[in-house]
mmCIF file with all atom_site columns, C-alpha atoms in Angstrom:
data_model
loop_
_atom_site.group_PDB
_atom_site.id
_atom_site.type_symbol
_atom_site.label_atom_id
_atom_site.label_alt_id
_atom_site.label_comp_id
_atom_site.label_asym_id
_atom_site.label_entity_id
_atom_site.label_seq_id
_atom_site.pdbx_PDB_ins_code
_atom_site.Cartn_x
_atom_site.Cartn_y
_atom_site.Cartn_z
_atom_site.occupancy
_atom_site.B_iso_or_equiv
_atom_site.pdbx_formal_charge
_atom_site.auth_seq_id
_atom_site.auth_comp_id
_atom_site.auth_asym_id
_atom_site.auth_atom_id
_atom_site.pdbx_PDB_model_num
ATOM 1   C CA . MET A 1 1   ? 41.153 -3.272  7.091  1.00 70.00 ? 25  MET A CA 1
ATOM 2   C CA . ARG A 1 2   ? 38.114 -4.009  9.243  1.00 79.00 ? 26  ARG A CA 1
ATOM 3   C CA . GLU A 1 3   ? 37.523 -1.777  12.242 1.00 93.00 ? 27  GLU A CA 1
ATOM 4   C CA . GLU A 1 4   ? 36.965 -3.209  15.702 1.00 97.00 ? 28  GLU A CA 1
ATOM 5   C CA . VAL A 1 5   ? 33.458 -2.508  17.014 1.00 98.00 ? 29  VAL A CA 1
ATOM 6   C CA . LEU A 1 6   ? 33.498 -4.086  20.481 1.00 98.00 ? 30  LEU A CA 1
ATOM 7   C CA . ARG A 1 7   ? 36.241 -5.418  22.748 1.00 98.00 ? 31  ARG A CA 1
ATOM 8   C CA . ILE A 1 8   ? 35.517 -6.927  26.142 1.00 98.00 ? 32  ILE A CA 1
ATOM 9   C CA . GLU A 1 9   ? 38.848 -7.307  27.901 1.00 98.00 ? 33  GLU A CA 1
ATOM 10  C CA . ASN A 1 10  ? 39.231 -9.639  30.891 1.00 98.00 ? 34  ASN A CA 1
ATOM 11  C CA . VAL A 1 11  ? 35.946 -8.554  32.449 1.00 98.00 ? 35  VAL A CA 1
ATOM 12  C CA . ILE A 1 12  ? 34.821 -9.823  35.842 1.00 98.00 ? 36  ILE A CA 1
ATOM 13  C CA . ARG A 1 13  ? 31.328 -8.948  37.025 1.00 98.00 ? 37  ARG A CA 1
ATOM 14  C CA . ILE A 1 14  ? 30.102 -9.891  40.494 1.00 98.00 ? 38  ILE A CA 1
ATOM 15  C CA . ILE A 1 15  ? 26.561 -9.086  41.675 1.00 97.00 ? 39  ILE A CA 1
ATOM 16  C CA . ASP A 1 16  ? 25.469 -9.731  45.269 1.00 97.00 ? 40  ASP A CA 1
ATOM 17  C CA . GLY A 1 17  ? 28.438 -12.018 45.810 1.00 97.00 ? 41  GLY A CA 1
ATOM 18  C CA . ILE A 1 18  ? 27.737 -14.145 42.702 1.00 97.00 ? 42  ILE A CA 1
ATOM 19  C CA . THR A 1 19  ? 30.270 -14.145 39.848 1.00 98.00 ? 43  THR A CA 1
ATOM 20  C CA . TYR A 1 20  ? 28.382 -13.901 36.559 1.00 97.00 ? 44  TYR A CA 1
ATOM 21  C CA . LEU A 1 21  ? 31.290 -13.013 34.264 1.00 97.00 ? 45  LEU A CA 1
ATOM 22  C CA . ASP A 1 22  ? 34.717 -14.446 35.037 1.00 97.00 ? 46  ASP A CA 1
ATOM 23  C CA . ASN A 1 23  ? 37.621 -13.077 32.989 1.00 97.00 ? 47  ASN A CA 1
ATOM 24  C CA . VAL A 1 24  ? 35.539 -12.760 29.801 1.00 97.00 ? 48  VAL A CA 1
ATOM 25  C CA . HIS A 1 25  ? 37.589 -11.673 26.798 1.00 97.00 ? 49  HIS A CA 1
ATOM 26  C CA . PHE A 1 26  ? 36.526 -11.337 23.133 1.00 97.00 ? 50  PHE A CA 1
ATOM 27  C CA . TYR A 1 27  ? 36.166 -8.790  20.337 1.00 96.00 ? 51  TYR A CA 1
ATOM 28  C CA . ILE A 1 28  ? 33.932 -8.212  17.315 1.00 98.00 ? 52  ILE A CA 1
ATOM 29  C CA . PHE A 1 29  ? 34.797 -6.455  14.050 1.00 97.00 ? 53  PHE A CA 1
ATOM 30  C CA . GLN A 1 30  ? 32.642 -4.598  11.537 1.00 97.00 ? 54  GLN A CA 1
ATOM 31  C CA . GLY A 1 31  ? 30.826 -7.018  9.252  1.00 97.00 ? 55  GLY A CA 1
ATOM 32  C CA . GLU A 1 32  ? 31.479 -9.984  11.533 1.00 97.00 ? 56  GLU A CA 1
ATOM 33  C CA . ILE A 1 33  ? 28.920 -12.470 12.838 1.00 97.00 ? 57  ILE A CA 1
ATOM 34  C CA . LEU A 1 34  ? 30.370 -13.851 16.057 1.00 96.00 ? 58  LEU A CA 1
ATOM 35  C CA . GLY A 1 35  ? 28.710 -16.989 17.410 1.00 95.00 ? 59  GLY A CA 1
ATOM 36  C CA . LEU A 1 36  ? 28.303 -17.675 21.107 1.00 94.00 ? 60  LEU A CA 1
ATOM 37  C CA . ILE A 1 37  ? 27.022 -20.979 22.540 1.00 93.00 ? 61  ILE A CA 1
ATOM 38  C CA . PRO A 1 38  ? 26.398 -20.689 26.293 1.00 90.00 ? 62  PRO A CA 1
ATOM 39  C CA . LEU A 1 39  ? 26.786 -23.851 28.360 1.00 87.00 ? 63  LEU A CA 1
ATOM 40  C CA . ASP A 1 40  ? 23.825 -22.598 30.403 1.00 88.00 ? 64  ASP A CA 1
ATOM 41  C CA . ASN A 1 41  ? 22.099 -19.279 31.006 1.00 88.00 ? 65  ASN A CA 1
ATOM 42  C CA . HIS A 1 42  ? 24.337 -18.271 33.911 1.00 94.00 ? 66  HIS A CA 1
ATOM 43  C CA . GLY A 1 43  ? 25.875 -14.909 33.022 1.00 95.00 ? 67  GLY A CA 1
ATOM 44  C CA . LYS A 1 44  ? 24.224 -14.560 29.604 1.00 96.00 ? 68  LYS A CA 1
ATOM 45  C CA . GLU A 1 45  ? 21.800 -11.833 30.679 1.00 96.00 ? 69  GLU A CA 1
ATOM 46  C CA . GLU A 1 46  ? 24.587 -9.991  32.505 1.00 97.00 ? 70  GLU A CA 1
ATOM 47  C CA . LEU A 1 47  ? 26.847 -10.152 29.440 1.00 97.00 ? 71  LEU A CA 1
ATOM 48  C CA . ILE A 1 48  ? 24.150 -8.771  27.143 1.00 97.00 ? 72  ILE A CA 1
ATOM 49  C CA . GLU A 1 49  ? 23.378 -6.013  29.650 1.00 97.00 ? 73  GLU A CA 1
ATOM 50  C CA . LEU A 1 50  ? 27.080 -5.102  29.761 1.00 98.00 ? 74  LEU A CA 1
ATOM 51  C CA . ILE A 1 51  ? 27.267 -4.853  25.968 1.00 98.00 ? 75  ILE A CA 1
ATOM 52  C CA . LEU A 1 52  ? 24.130 -2.726  25.833 1.00 97.00 ? 76  LEU A CA 1
ATOM 53  C CA . GLN A 1 53  ? 25.030 -0.379  28.681 1.00 97.00 ? 77  GLN A CA 1
ATOM 54  C CA . ASN A 1 54  ? 28.179 0.553   30.578 1.00 97.00 ? 78  ASN A CA 1
ATOM 55  C CA . VAL A 1 55  ? 27.166 -0.967  33.916 1.00 98.00 ? 79  VAL A CA 1
ATOM 56  C CA . PRO A 1 56  ? 29.624 -1.392  36.823 1.00 97.00 ? 80  PRO A CA 1
ATOM 57  C CA . ILE A 1 57  ? 32.208 -4.172  36.544 1.00 98.00 ? 81  ILE A CA 1
ATOM 58  C CA . ASP A 1 58  ? 34.707 -5.486  39.081 1.00 98.00 ? 82  ASP A CA 1
ATOM 59  C CA . PHE A 1 59  ? 37.660 -5.896  36.748 1.00 98.00 ? 83  PHE A CA 1
ATOM 60  C CA . GLY A 1 60  ? 38.579 -5.386  33.098 1.00 98.00 ? 84  GLY A CA 1
ATOM 61  C CA . ARG A 1 61  ? 37.748 -2.929  30.319 1.00 98.00 ? 85  ARG A CA 1
ATOM 62  C CA . VAL A 1 62  ? 35.182 -2.477  27.566 1.00 98.00 ? 86  VAL A CA 1
ATOM 63  C CA . TYR A 1 63  ? 36.003 -0.677  24.318 1.00 98.00 ? 87  TYR A CA 1
ATOM 64  C CA . PHE A 1 64  ? 33.560 0.485   21.660 1.00 97.00 ? 88  PHE A CA 1
ATOM 65  C CA . ASN A 1 65  ? 34.913 1.673   18.300 1.00 95.00 ? 89  ASN A CA 1
ATOM 66  C CA . GLY A 1 66  ? 38.378 1.663   19.820 1.00 95.00 ? 90  GLY A CA 1
ATOM 67  C CA . GLU A 1 67  ? 37.365 3.986   22.664 1.00 96.00 ? 91  GLU A CA 1
ATOM 68  C CA . LEU A 1 68  ? 37.436 2.958   26.317 1.00 97.00 ? 92  LEU A CA 1
ATOM 69  C CA . VAL A 1 69  ? 33.819 3.251   27.493 1.00 97.00 ? 93  VAL A CA 1
ATOM 70  C CA . ASN A 1 70  ? 33.815 1.183   30.687 1.00 98.00 ? 94  ASN A CA 1
ATOM 71  C CA . TYR A 1 71  ? 36.375 -0.049  33.198 1.00 97.00 ? 95  TYR A CA 1
ATOM 72  C CA . TYR A 1 72  ? 36.494 -1.257  36.767 1.00 94.00 ? 96  TYR A CA 1
ATOM 73  C CA . GLU A 1 73  ? 37.204 2.200   38.207 1.00 94.00 ? 97  GLU A CA 1
ATOM 74  C CA . HIS A 1 74  ? 34.446 4.053   36.350 1.00 94.00 ? 98  HIS A CA 1
ATOM 75  C CA . SER A 1 75  ? 31.199 3.004   34.690 1.00 94.00 ? 99  SER A CA 1
ATOM 76  C CA . SER A 1 76  ? 29.248 5.835   33.078 1.00 95.00 ? 100 SER A CA 1
ATOM 77  C CA . MET A 1 77  ? 25.979 3.859   32.687 1.00 97.00 ? 101 MET A CA 1
ATOM 78  C CA . ALA A 1 78  ? 25.767 5.308   29.154 1.00 97.00 ? 102 ALA A CA 1
ATOM 79  C CA . ARG A 1 79  ? 24.197 3.130   26.467 1.00 96.00 ? 103 ARG A CA 1
ATOM 80  C CA . ASN A 1 80  ? 26.152 1.889   23.471 1.00 96.00 ? 104 ASN A CA 1
ATOM 81  C CA . PRO A 1 81  ? 24.918 1.828   19.826 1.00 96.00 ? 105 PRO A CA 1
ATOM 82  C CA . VAL A 1 82  ? 23.685 -1.742  20.300 1.00 97.00 ? 106 VAL A CA 1
ATOM 83  C CA . TYR A 1 83  ? 20.296 -3.331  19.633 1.00 97.00 ? 107 TYR A CA 1
ATOM 84  C CA . VAL A 1 84  ? 19.143 -6.620  21.150 1.00 97.00 ? 108 VAL A CA 1
ATOM 85  C CA . ILE A 1 85  ? 16.633 -8.834  19.344 1.00 97.00 ? 109 ILE A CA 1
ATOM 86  C CA . GLU A 1 86  ? 15.119 -11.338 21.741 1.00 96.00 ? 110 GLU A CA 1
ATOM 87  C CA . LYS A 1 87  ? 11.915 -13.159 22.563 1.00 94.00 ? 111 LYS A CA 1
ATOM 88  C CA . ASP A 1 88  ? 10.117 -10.058 23.827 1.00 94.00 ? 112 ASP A CA 1
ATOM 89  C CA . SER A 1 89  ? 9.253  -7.543  21.104 1.00 94.00 ? 113 SER A CA 1
ATOM 90  C CA . LYS A 1 90  ? 10.380 -3.916  21.312 1.00 94.00 ? 114 LYS A CA 1
ATOM 91  C CA . LEU A 1 91  ? 7.964  -2.778  18.612 1.00 95.00 ? 115 LEU A CA 1
ATOM 92  C CA . VAL A 1 92  ? 5.015  -0.518  19.424 1.00 94.00 ? 116 VAL A CA 1
ATOM 93  C CA . GLY A 1 93  ? 2.056  -2.826  18.928 1.00 94.00 ? 117 GLY A CA 1
ATOM 94  C CA . ASP A 1 94  ? -0.456 -0.047  18.206 1.00 95.00 ? 118 ASP A CA 1
ATOM 95  C CA . LEU A 1 95  ? 1.640  1.314   15.323 1.00 93.00 ? 119 LEU A CA 1
ATOM 96  C CA . LYS A 1 96  ? 1.948  -0.092  11.827 1.00 92.00 ? 120 LYS A CA 1
ATOM 97  C CA . VAL A 1 97  ? 5.004  -1.833  10.400 1.00 94.00 ? 121 VAL A CA 1
ATOM 98  C CA . ALA A 1 98  ? 5.989  1.231   8.355  1.00 91.00 ? 122 ALA A CA 1
ATOM 99  C CA . ASP A 1 99  ? 5.813  3.485   11.419 1.00 91.00 ? 123 ASP A CA 1
ATOM 100 C CA . ASN A 1 100 ? 7.871  1.098   13.535 1.00 91.00 ? 124 ASN A CA 1
ATOM 101 C CA . ILE A 1 101 ? 10.585 0.895   10.879 1.00 90.00 ? 125 ILE A CA 1
ATOM 102 C CA . SER A 1 102 ? 10.872 4.563   9.950  1.00 83.00 ? 126 SER A CA 1
ATOM 103 C CA . VAL A 1 103 ? 9.086  6.989   12.244 1.00 66.00 ? 127 VAL A CA 1
ATOM 104 C CA . LEU A 1 104 ? 10.463 5.465   15.444 1.00 54.00 ? 128 LEU A CA 1
ATOM 105 C CA . SER A 1 105 ? 13.968 5.140   14.031 1.00 52.00 ? 129 SER A CA 1
ATOM 106 C CA . THR A 1 106 ? 16.523 7.477   15.578 1.00 48.00 ? 130 THR A CA 1
ATOM 107 C CA . SER A 1 107 ? 17.572 8.425   12.033 1.00 47.00 ? 131 SER A CA 1
ATOM 108 C CA . TYR A 1 108 ? 14.112 9.812   11.192 1.00 44.00 ? 132 TYR A CA 1
ATOM 109 C CA . ARG A 1 109 ? 14.319 13.606  11.234 1.00 49.00 ? 133 ARG A CA 1
ATOM 110 C CA . SER A 1 110 ? 10.989 14.854  9.846  1.00 48.00 ? 134 SER A CA 1
ATOM 111 C CA . PHE A 1 111 ? 8.370  16.378  12.138 1.00 44.00 ? 135 PHE A CA 1
ATOM 112 C CA . ILE A 1 112 ? 5.643  15.779  9.536  1.00 45.00 ? 136 ILE A CA 1
ATOM 113 C CA . VAL A 1 113 ? 4.782  12.184  8.621  1.00 53.00 ? 137 VAL A CA 1
ATOM 114 C CA . ARG A 1 114 ? 3.714  11.935  4.977  1.00 60.00 ? 138 ARG A CA 1
ATOM 115 C CA . GLU A 1 115 ? 2.054  8.533   4.885  1.00 71.00 ? 139 GLU A CA 1
ATOM 116 C CA . ARG A 1 116 ? 2.235  7.878   1.142  1.00 75.00 ? 140 ARG A CA 1
ATOM 117 C CA . SER A 1 117 ? 5.890  8.768   0.968  1.00 76.00 ? 141 SER A CA 1
ATOM 118 C CA . LEU A 1 118 ? 6.625  6.699   4.077  1.00 81.00 ? 142 LEU A CA 1
ATOM 119 C CA . LEU A 1 119 ? 4.815  3.628   2.715  1.00 85.00 ? 143 LEU A CA 1
ATOM 120 C CA . ARG A 1 120 ? 6.626  3.955   -0.597 1.00 86.00 ? 144 ARG A CA 1
ATOM 121 C CA . GLN A 1 121 ? 10.018 4.167   1.082  1.00 88.00 ? 145 GLN A CA 1
ATOM 122 C CA . VAL A 1 122 ? 9.417  1.197   3.381  1.00 90.00 ? 146 VAL A CA 1
ATOM 123 C CA . ASN A 1 123 ? 7.979  -0.942  0.566  1.00 90.00 ? 147 ASN A CA 1
ATOM 124 C CA . SER A 1 124 ? 10.985 -0.128  -1.589 1.00 91.00 ? 148 SER A CA 1
ATOM 125 C CA . LEU A 1 125 ? 13.320 -1.096  1.259  1.00 92.00 ? 149 LEU A CA 1
ATOM 126 C CA . LEU A 1 126 ? 11.559 -4.429  1.814  1.00 92.00 ? 150 LEU A CA 1
ATOM 127 C CA . GLN A 1 127 ? 11.633 -5.210  -1.914 1.00 92.00 ? 151 GLN A CA 1
ATOM 128 C CA . SER A 1 128 ? 15.360 -4.502  -2.038 1.00 93.00 ? 152 SER A CA 1
ATOM 129 C CA . LEU A 1 129 ? 15.783 -7.103  0.730  1.00 94.00 ? 153 LEU A CA 1
ATOM 130 C CA . GLY A 1 130 ? 13.647 -9.661  -1.099 1.00 94.00 ? 154 GLY A CA 1
ATOM 131 C CA . LEU A 1 131 ? 10.868 -9.495  1.503  1.00 93.00 ? 155 LEU A CA 1
ATOM 132 C CA . GLU A 1 132 ? 7.099  -9.378  1.184  1.00 91.00 ? 156 GLU A CA 1
ATOM 133 C CA . MET A 1 133 ? 5.215  -7.837  4.080  1.00 92.00 ? 157 MET A CA 1
ATOM 134 C CA . ASP A 1 134 ? 2.088  -5.746  4.483  1.00 92.00 ? 158 ASP A CA 1
ATOM 135 C CA . VAL A 1 135 ? 3.486  -2.530  5.944  1.00 91.00 ? 159 VAL A CA 1
ATOM 136 C CA . ASN A 1 136 ? -0.039 -1.402  6.917  1.00 91.00 ? 160 ASN A CA 1
ATOM 137 C CA . ARG A 1 137 ? -0.394 -4.209  9.470  1.00 93.00 ? 161 ARG A CA 1
ATOM 138 C CA . TYR A 1 138 ? -0.088 -3.369  13.134 1.00 95.00 ? 162 TYR A CA 1
ATOM 139 C CA . ALA A 1 139 ? 2.975  -4.677  14.943 1.00 95.00 ? 163 ALA A CA 1
ATOM 140 C CA . SER A 1 140 ? 0.768  -6.542  17.406 1.00 96.00 ? 164 SER A CA 1
ATOM 141 C CA . GLU A 1 141 ? -0.499 -8.711  14.511 1.00 96.00 ? 165 GLU A CA 1
ATOM 142 C CA . LEU A 1 142 ? 2.942  -9.907  13.397 1.00 96.00 ? 166 LEU A CA 1
ATOM 143 C CA . SER A 1 143 ? 4.381  -13.380 13.892 1.00 96.00 ? 167 SER A CA 1
ATOM 144 C CA . PHE A 1 144 ? 7.627  -13.703 15.829 1.00 96.00 ? 168 PHE A CA 1
ATOM 145 C CA . PHE A 1 145 ? 9.583  -14.054 12.585 1.00 96.00 ? 169 PHE A CA 1
ATOM 146 C CA . GLU A 1 146 ? 8.022  -10.897 11.119 1.00 96.00 ? 170 GLU A CA 1
ATOM 147 C CA . THR A 1 147 ? 8.646  -9.038  14.366 1.00 97.00 ? 171 THR A CA 1
ATOM 148 C CA . ALA A 1 148 ? 12.315 -10.062 14.357 1.00 97.00 ? 172 ALA A CA 1
ATOM 149 C CA . VAL A 1 149 ? 12.692 -8.934  10.742 1.00 96.00 ? 173 VAL A CA 1
ATOM 150 C CA . VAL A 1 150 ? 11.129 -5.543  11.465 1.00 96.00 ? 174 VAL A CA 1
ATOM 151 C CA . GLU A 1 151 ? 13.325 -5.123  14.545 1.00 97.00 ? 175 GLU A CA 1
ATOM 152 C CA . LEU A 1 152 ? 16.417 -6.019  12.526 1.00 97.00 ? 176 LEU A CA 1
ATOM 153 C CA . ILE A 1 153 ? 15.603 -3.466  9.845  1.00 96.00 ? 177 ILE A CA 1
ATOM 154 C CA . ARG A 1 154 ? 14.725 -0.824  12.449 1.00 95.00 ? 178 ARG A CA 1
ATOM 155 C CA . ALA A 1 155 ? 17.982 -1.442  14.308 1.00 96.00 ? 179 ALA A CA 1
ATOM 156 C CA . VAL A 1 156 ? 20.013 -0.890  11.142 1.00 95.00 ? 180 VAL A CA 1
ATOM 157 C CA . GLN A 1 157 ? 17.958 2.147   10.126 1.00 92.00 ? 181 GLN A CA 1
ATOM 158 C CA . GLY A 1 158 ? 18.434 3.538   13.622 1.00 92.00 ? 182 GLY A CA 1
ATOM 159 C CA . GLY A 1 159 ? 22.222 3.389   13.447 1.00 93.00 ? 183 GLY A CA 1
ATOM 160 C CA . ALA A 1 160 ? 23.003 0.312   15.558 1.00 96.00 ? 184 ALA A CA 1
ATOM 161 C CA . GLN A 1 161 ? 26.587 -0.773  14.983 1.00 96.00 ? 185 GLN A CA 1
ATOM 162 C CA . LEU A 1 162 ? 26.222 -4.073  16.827 1.00 98.00 ? 186 LEU A CA 1
ATOM 163 C CA . ILE A 1 163 ? 23.111 -6.254  16.975 1.00 98.00 ? 187 ILE A CA 1
ATOM 164 C CA . VAL A 1 164 ? 22.772 -9.030  19.561 1.00 98.00 ? 188 VAL A CA 1
ATOM 165 C CA . LEU A 1 165 ? 20.555 -11.985 18.607 1.00 97.00 ? 189 LEU A CA 1
ATOM 166 C CA . ASP A 1 166 ? 19.437 -13.819 21.718 1.00 95.00 ? 190 ASP A CA 1
ATOM 167 C CA . ASP A 1 167 ? 18.426 -17.433 21.032 1.00 91.00 ? 191 ASP A CA 1
ATOM 168 C CA . LEU A 1 168 ? 15.823 -16.879 18.303 1.00 91.00 ? 192 LEU A CA 1
ATOM 169 C CA . ALA A 1 169 ? 15.839 -20.177 16.397 1.00 88.00 ? 193 ALA A CA 1
ATOM 170 C CA . ASN A 1 170 ? 13.328 -22.029 18.587 1.00 87.00 ? 194 ASN A CA 1
ATOM 171 C CA . LEU A 1 171 ? 10.712 -19.411 17.737 1.00 91.00 ? 195 LEU A CA 1
ATOM 172 C CA . MET A 1 172 ? 11.064 -19.713 13.944 1.00 94.00 ? 196 MET A CA 1
ATOM 173 C CA . THR A 1 173 ? 10.466 -22.393 11.349 1.00 94.00 ? 197 THR A CA 1
ATOM 174 C CA . GLN A 1 174 ? 13.477 -23.669 9.393  1.00 93.00 ? 198 GLN A CA 1
ATOM 175 C CA . GLU A 1 175 ? 12.394 -21.656 6.362  1.00 95.00 ? 199 GLU A CA 1
ATOM 176 C CA . GLU A 1 176 ? 11.971 -18.500 8.418  1.00 96.00 ? 200 GLU A CA 1
ATOM 177 C CA . LEU A 1 177 ? 15.357 -19.010 10.091 1.00 94.00 ? 201 LEU A CA 1
ATOM 178 C CA . ALA A 1 178 ? 17.037 -19.414 6.694  1.00 94.00 ? 202 ALA A CA 1
ATOM 179 C CA . THR A 1 179 ? 15.469 -16.145 5.490  1.00 96.00 ? 203 THR A CA 1
ATOM 180 C CA . PHE A 1 180 ? 16.484 -14.343 8.673  1.00 96.00 ? 204 PHE A CA 1
ATOM 181 C CA . GLN A 1 181 ? 20.054 -15.611 8.395  1.00 95.00 ? 205 GLN A CA 1
ATOM 182 C CA . ARG A 1 182 ? 20.168 -14.409 4.780  1.00 96.00 ? 206 ARG A CA 1
ATOM 183 C CA . LEU A 1 183 ? 19.322 -10.922 6.035  1.00 96.00 ? 207 LEU A CA 1
ATOM 184 C CA . LEU A 1 184 ? 22.086 -11.150 8.636  1.00 96.00 ? 208 LEU A CA 1
ATOM 185 C CA . LYS A 1 185 ? 24.623 -11.956 5.927  1.00 96.00 ? 209 LYS A CA 1
ATOM 186 C CA . HIS A 1 186 ? 23.341 -9.058  3.836  1.00 96.00 ? 210 HIS A CA 1
ATOM 187 C CA . TYR A 1 187 ? 23.748 -6.554  6.657  1.00 97.00 ? 211 TYR A CA 1
ATOM 188 C CA . ALA A 1 188 ? 27.090 -8.040  7.711  1.00 97.00 ? 212 ALA A CA 1
ATOM 189 C CA . GLN A 1 189 ? 28.378 -7.324  4.210  1.00 96.00 ? 213 GLN A CA 1
ATOM 190 C CA . ALA A 1 190 ? 27.246 -3.738  4.759  1.00 95.00 ? 214 ALA A CA 1
ATOM 191 C CA . GLY A 1 191 ? 29.427 -3.537  7.889  1.00 96.00 ? 215 GLY A CA 1
ATOM 192 C CA . ILE A 1 192 ? 26.976 -4.299  10.701 1.00 97.00 ? 216 ILE A CA 1
ATOM 193 C CA . ALA A 1 193 ? 28.426 -6.510  13.458 1.00 98.00 ? 217 ALA A CA 1
ATOM 194 C CA . PHE A 1 194 ? 26.427 -9.291  15.123 1.00 98.00 ? 218 PHE A CA 1
ATOM 195 C CA . LEU A 1 195 ? 26.736 -11.331 18.294 1.00 98.00 ? 219 LEU A CA 1
ATOM 196 C CA . TYR A 1 196 ? 24.686 -14.457 17.557 1.00 97.00 ? 220 TYR A CA 1
ATOM 197 C CA . VAL A 1 197 ? 23.751 -16.350 20.720 1.00 95.00 ? 221 VAL A CA 1
ATOM 198 C CA . ALA A 1 198 ? 22.507 -19.835 19.834 1.00 92.00 ? 222 ALA A CA 1
ATOM 199 C CA . GLY A 1 199 ? 21.885 -23.205 21.406 1.00 86.00 ? 223 GLY A CA 1
ATOM 200 C CA . ASN A 1 200 ? 23.821 -25.351 18.937 1.00 85.00 ? 224 ASN A CA 1
ATOM 201 C CA . HIS A 1 201 ? 26.707 -25.142 16.498 1.00 85.00 ? 225 HIS A CA 1
ATOM 202 C CA . GLN A 1 202 ? 24.678 -26.257 13.445 1.00 85.00 ? 226 GLN A CA 1
ATOM 203 C CA . GLU A 1 203 ? 22.653 -23.083 13.606 1.00 87.00 ? 227 GLU A CA 1
ATOM 204 C CA . LEU A 1 204 ? 25.783 -20.932 13.805 1.00 88.00 ? 228 LEU A CA 1
ATOM 205 C CA . PHE A 1 205 ? 27.591 -22.769 11.003 1.00 87.00 ? 229 PHE A CA 1
ATOM 206 C CA . ALA A 1 206 ? 24.791 -21.654 8.656  1.00 84.00 ? 230 ALA A CA 1
ATOM 207 C CA . VAL A 1 207 ? 26.035 -18.072 8.971  1.00 87.00 ? 231 VAL A CA 1
#
C-alpha cells in the first residue's frame, strides 16, 4: 500500500487582505506524479511556499508523512523534506557538477573529499541513469536542462521526499523534456513523489 506523503486539507491563505489559496485540498502519495495546471499565476507561489515551509495559514491543515505539521492555530515555520526545481538555479556556480551532486547533499557525511572516489561515484550514478555529462564542468557552465537534471539528482540524493517542478518545459527542447520526464518516472518508481506544475495537459499526459 502506498504511503501518503503530503495532504493539504481545506487550506485558506490570506496575505494583506488578498486571498491566495481558497479552500485548497489535495494529497500526494509515494511514487506519484501529480499534475497541476494553474489557470494563472495567482496563488501558485504561495502554494509552493506552503509546501516547502510551514508558513501561517488562515484555515485548514497540512500533513506530511501522515503527521500534522501546520494548521491555522499554529505554524512552526519549519521546512519540509521538499525540493523545488524552477527557473532559477540553486546550484553553486563555482563548484563542479560532482561537488554539487554529492558534497553539498545533506546525505554526504565525509569531512574529507576524495576527488577520484567522488568522480567515480558520480559517473557511475549518471551511467546508471543513462546520462552523459562531464562532472568536471562548473555548474555555471551548464544549460538549463543540465542544471535541472543535476538539481533533480541532488534532491533525491539529499533525501527529498517530494519534488516540485515549477513550469520547466518552456526552457527545454522537446528531446530534453522527454529525457527529463524519463528520469521523473524512474525516481517515481523508486518512491519519490512529484508535484508537476505545467502550462498544458499534453505535457502532463506524457508522465
